[in-house]
XYZ file of C-alpha atoms in Angstrom:
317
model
C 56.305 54.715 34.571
C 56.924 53.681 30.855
C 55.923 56.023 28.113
C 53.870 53.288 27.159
C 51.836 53.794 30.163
C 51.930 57.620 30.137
C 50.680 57.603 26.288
C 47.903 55.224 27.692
C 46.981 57.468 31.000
C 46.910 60.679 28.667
C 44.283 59.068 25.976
C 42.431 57.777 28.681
C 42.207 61.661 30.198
C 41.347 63.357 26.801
C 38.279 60.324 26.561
C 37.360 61.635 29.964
C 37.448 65.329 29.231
C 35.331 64.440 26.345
C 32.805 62.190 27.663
C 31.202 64.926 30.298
C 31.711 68.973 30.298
C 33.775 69.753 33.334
C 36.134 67.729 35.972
C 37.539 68.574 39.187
C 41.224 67.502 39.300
C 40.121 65.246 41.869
C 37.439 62.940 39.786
C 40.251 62.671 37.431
C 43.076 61.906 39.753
C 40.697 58.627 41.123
C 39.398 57.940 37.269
C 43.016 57.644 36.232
C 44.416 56.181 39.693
C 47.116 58.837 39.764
C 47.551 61.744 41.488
C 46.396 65.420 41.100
C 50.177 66.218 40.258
C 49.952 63.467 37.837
C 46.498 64.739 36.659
C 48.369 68.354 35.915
C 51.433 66.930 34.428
C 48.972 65.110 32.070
C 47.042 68.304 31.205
C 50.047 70.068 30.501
C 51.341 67.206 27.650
C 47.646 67.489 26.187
C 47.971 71.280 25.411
C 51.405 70.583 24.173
C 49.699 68.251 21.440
C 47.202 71.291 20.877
C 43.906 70.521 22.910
C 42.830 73.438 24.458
C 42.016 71.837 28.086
C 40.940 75.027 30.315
C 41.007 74.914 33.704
C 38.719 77.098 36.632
C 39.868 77.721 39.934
C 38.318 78.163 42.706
C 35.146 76.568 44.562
C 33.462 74.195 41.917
C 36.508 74.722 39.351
C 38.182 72.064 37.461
C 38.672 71.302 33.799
C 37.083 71.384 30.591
C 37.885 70.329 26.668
C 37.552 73.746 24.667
C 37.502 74.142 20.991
C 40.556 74.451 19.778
C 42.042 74.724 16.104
C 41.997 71.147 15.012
C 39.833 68.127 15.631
C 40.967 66.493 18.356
C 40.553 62.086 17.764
C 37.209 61.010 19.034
C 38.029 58.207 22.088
C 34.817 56.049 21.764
C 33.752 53.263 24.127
C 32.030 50.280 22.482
C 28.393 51.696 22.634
C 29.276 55.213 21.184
C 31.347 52.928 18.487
C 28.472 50.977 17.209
C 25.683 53.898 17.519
C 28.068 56.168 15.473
C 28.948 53.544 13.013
C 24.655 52.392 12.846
C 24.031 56.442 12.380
C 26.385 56.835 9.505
C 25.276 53.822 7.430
C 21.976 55.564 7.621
C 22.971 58.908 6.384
C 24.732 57.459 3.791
C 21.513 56.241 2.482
C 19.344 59.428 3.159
C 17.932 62.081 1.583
C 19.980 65.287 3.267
C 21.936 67.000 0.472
C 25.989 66.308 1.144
C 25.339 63.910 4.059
C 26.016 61.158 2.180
C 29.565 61.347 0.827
C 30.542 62.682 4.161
C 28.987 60.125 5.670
C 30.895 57.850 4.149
C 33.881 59.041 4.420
C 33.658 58.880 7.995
C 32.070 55.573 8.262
C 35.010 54.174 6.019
C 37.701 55.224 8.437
C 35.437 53.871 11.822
C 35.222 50.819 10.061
C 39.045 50.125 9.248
C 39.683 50.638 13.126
C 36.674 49.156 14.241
C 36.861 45.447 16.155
C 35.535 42.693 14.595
C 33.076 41.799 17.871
C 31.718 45.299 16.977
C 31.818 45.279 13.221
C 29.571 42.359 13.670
C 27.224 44.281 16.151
C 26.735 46.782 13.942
C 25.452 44.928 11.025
C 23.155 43.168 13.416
C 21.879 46.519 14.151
C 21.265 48.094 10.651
C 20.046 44.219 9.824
C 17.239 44.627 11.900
C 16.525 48.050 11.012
C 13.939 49.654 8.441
C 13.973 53.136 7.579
C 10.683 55.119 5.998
C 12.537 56.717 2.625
C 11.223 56.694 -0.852
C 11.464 54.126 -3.582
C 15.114 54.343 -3.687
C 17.045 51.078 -4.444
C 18.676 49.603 -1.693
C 22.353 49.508 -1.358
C 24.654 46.685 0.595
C 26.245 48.755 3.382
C 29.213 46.903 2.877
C 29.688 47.561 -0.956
C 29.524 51.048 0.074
C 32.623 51.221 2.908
C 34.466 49.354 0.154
C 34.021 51.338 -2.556
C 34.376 54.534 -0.116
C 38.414 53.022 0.916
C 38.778 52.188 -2.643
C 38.101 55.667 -3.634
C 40.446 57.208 -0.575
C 42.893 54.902 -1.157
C 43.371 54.515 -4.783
C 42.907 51.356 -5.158
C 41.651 49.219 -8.019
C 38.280 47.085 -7.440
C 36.868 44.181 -9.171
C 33.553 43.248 -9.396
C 31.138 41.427 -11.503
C 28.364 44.008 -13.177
C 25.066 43.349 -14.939
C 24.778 44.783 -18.167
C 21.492 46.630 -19.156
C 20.915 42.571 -21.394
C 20.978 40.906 -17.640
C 24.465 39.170 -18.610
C 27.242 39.846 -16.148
C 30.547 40.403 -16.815
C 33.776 40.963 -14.431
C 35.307 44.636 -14.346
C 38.121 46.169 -13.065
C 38.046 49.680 -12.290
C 40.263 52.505 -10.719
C 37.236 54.534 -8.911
C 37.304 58.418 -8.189
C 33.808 58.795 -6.607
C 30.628 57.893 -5.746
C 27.595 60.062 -6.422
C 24.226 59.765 -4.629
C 20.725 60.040 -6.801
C 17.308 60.447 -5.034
C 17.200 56.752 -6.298
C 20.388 55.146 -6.679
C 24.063 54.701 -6.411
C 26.515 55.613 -9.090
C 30.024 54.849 -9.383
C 32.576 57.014 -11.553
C 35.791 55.199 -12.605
C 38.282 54.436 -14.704
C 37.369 50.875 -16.660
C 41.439 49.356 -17.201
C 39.412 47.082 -19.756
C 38.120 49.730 -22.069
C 40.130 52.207 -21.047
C 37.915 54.927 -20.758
C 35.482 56.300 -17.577
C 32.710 54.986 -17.130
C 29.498 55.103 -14.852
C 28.383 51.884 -12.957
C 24.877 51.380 -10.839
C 26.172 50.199 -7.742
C 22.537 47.607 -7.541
C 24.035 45.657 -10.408
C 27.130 44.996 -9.005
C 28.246 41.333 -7.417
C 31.138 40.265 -5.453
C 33.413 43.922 -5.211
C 36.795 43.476 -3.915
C 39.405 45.941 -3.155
C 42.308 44.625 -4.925
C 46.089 45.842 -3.700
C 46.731 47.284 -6.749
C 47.340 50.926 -6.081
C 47.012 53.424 -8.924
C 48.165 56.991 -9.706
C 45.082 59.244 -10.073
C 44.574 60.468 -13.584
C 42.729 63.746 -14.110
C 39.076 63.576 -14.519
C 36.146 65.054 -15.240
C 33.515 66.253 -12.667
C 31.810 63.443 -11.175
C 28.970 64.979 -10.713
C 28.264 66.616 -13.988
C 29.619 62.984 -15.458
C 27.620 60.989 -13.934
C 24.529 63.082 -14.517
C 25.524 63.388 -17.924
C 25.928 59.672 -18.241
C 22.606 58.711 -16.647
C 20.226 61.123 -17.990
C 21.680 60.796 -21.693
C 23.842 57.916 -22.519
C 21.432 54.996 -21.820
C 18.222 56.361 -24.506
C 17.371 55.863 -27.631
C 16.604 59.773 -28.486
C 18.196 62.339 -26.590
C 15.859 65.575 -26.737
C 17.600 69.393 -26.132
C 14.674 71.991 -25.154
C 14.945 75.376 -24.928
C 12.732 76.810 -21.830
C 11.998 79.955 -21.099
C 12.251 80.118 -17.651
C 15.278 80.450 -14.682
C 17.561 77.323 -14.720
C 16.425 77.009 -11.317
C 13.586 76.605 -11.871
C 13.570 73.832 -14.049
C 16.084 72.064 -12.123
C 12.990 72.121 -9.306
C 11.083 70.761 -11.567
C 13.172 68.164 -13.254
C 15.550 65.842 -10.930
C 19.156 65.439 -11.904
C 18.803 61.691 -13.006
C 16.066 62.996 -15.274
C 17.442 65.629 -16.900
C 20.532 68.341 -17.430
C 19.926 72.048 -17.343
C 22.525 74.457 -19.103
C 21.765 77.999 -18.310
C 21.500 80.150 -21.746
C 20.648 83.578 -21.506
C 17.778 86.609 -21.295
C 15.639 84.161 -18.960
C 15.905 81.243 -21.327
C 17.881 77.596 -20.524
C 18.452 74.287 -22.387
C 17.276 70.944 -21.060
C 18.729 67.945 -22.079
C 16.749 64.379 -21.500
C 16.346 61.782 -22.988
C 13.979 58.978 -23.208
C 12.792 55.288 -24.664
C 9.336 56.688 -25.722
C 9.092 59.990 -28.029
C 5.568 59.846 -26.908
C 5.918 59.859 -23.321
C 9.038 62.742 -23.305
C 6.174 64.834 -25.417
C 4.435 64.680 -22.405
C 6.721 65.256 -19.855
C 7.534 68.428 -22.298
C 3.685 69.910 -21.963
C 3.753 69.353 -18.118
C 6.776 72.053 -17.786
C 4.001 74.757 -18.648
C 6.663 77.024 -19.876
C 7.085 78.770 -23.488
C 9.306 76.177 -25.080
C 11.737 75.621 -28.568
C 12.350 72.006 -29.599
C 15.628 72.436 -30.865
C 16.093 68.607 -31.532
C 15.397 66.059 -32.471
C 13.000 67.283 -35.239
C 11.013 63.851 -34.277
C 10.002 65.031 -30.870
C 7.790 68.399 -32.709
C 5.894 65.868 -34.583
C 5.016 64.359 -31.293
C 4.211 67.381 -29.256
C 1.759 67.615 -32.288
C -0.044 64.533 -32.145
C -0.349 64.865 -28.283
C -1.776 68.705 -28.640
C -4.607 67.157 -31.841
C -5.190 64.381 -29.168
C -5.776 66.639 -26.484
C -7.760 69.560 -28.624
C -10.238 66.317 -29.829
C -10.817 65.311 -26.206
C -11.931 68.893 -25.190
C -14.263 68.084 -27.898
């Protein structure tokens, strides 16, 4: 018997241990064509690699895969392949808070291994699927499990992004991470043409391609708090900074991170930051906080809160 062979035999008895909860040393000698001494020898090289197999004896004994201290590799068969791979393109589009990233992660390493016969009968799958969210935008699957490797593997990506003026341009960018809105897909990266970080929406981007250019990561700032920063701020005309008097919590209920930013201040008070197109409209969206409030800037935004409280005061007649 080459080791070739053995290797094989021994992958094909940890699938078996995990595909059902216990196995007489029988089933497994005729699953594997081998004998029970063969089926024990095997066991024995599987808890040398750290699986905890267990076995009973006795009358209805056998064994079992316990939890051990590690992960051991996941041995799927074409069906499990494609329903895991169709389950974690939709969690990478849902709503559960940290399913996404993982999800990505993990769909990003199926889908390097994964054969193209099955690669192709998974996008059949989610092709013909519709999921019930809300009015998020949708993403390309694949533009996701590229930028996911990218990220993992440090490598750069080009693309060709729509600027907020509709006209598209070709970046290249060394990406760190991608962060997940109730609404949409953001990019953080490095842009090697204006050498700075910037945020992209991952709808307005064309034509990505992992390039093999690998790069050393650079420190950088928090994603999250970037990104946030970047999308809530950056883009508006006026940028307004409130102070509240209420918990940072609860703002941050009632405010969604694309929105708005919420620094915590102190003796019950916070600061949110948001910013807006319309000095009208954010004097609104102040008045429906229902909280004690301090305009702290810009000095613009007061003189709108007061038109919208004369306008309200005349319609109560």
């Amino acid at each position: 018997m080459t080791v070739e062979a053995t290797t094989e035999r021994v992958l094909r008895l940890l699938a078996l241990l995990q595909r059902r909860p216990s196995w007489t040393a029988a089933e497994l000698a005729a699953e594997l064509g081998v004998t029970d001494r063969s089926v024990r020898r095997d066991v024995e090289r599987l808890r040398a690699l750290g699986y905890p197999v267990h076995a009973t004896a006795g009358v209805g004994g056998g064994y079992h895969l316990g939890a051990g201290t590690r992960l051991p590799p996941l041995l799927l068969d074409d069906e499990e392949a494609i329903a895991t791979a169709v389950s974690l393109r939709l969690a990478a589009g849902g709503t559960v808070a940290g399913a996404g990233e993982a999800a990505l992660r993990a769909l990003a390493k199926l889908d390097q291994v994964m054969p193209p016969r099955l690669r192709a009968e998974v996008r059949a799958v989610h092709g013909a699927t519709e999921t019930l969210v809300g009015p998020g935008i949708e993403i390309d699957p694949e533009l996701l499990v590229t930028l996911a490797r990218a990220c993992r593997d440090a490598v750069r990506v080009r693309f060709r992004y729509a600027a907020r003026d509709g006209e598209e341009r070709e970046r290249t960018v060394e990406p760190v991470r991608m962060v997940a809105t109730a609404r949409r897909w953001y990019l953080m990266a490095w842009d090697t043409g204006r050498d700075d970080w910037r945020t992209f929406r991952l709808d307005r981007m064309r034509e990505a391609t992992a390039t093999t250019w690998r790069f050393r990561p650079r420190e950088h700032p928090d994603p999250v708090a970037y990104v946030q920063r970047s999308v809530t701020e950056a883009p508006y005309r006026y940028l307004a900074r409130i102070r509240v008097h209420a918990h940072p919590d609860r703002i941050r209920e009632l405010v969604p991170p694309q929105v708005g930013r919420v620094e915590d201040d102190h003796d019950g008070w916070c600061v949110l930051n948001v910013g807006g197109e319309n000095l009208d409209w954010l004097a609104v969206h102040v008045a429906r906080l229902n909280f004690e409030l301090e305009v702290l800037d810009p000095p613009e935004l007061r003189e709108a809160i007061a038109r919208l409280a004369r306008r309200l005061a005349a319609m109560t007649g």
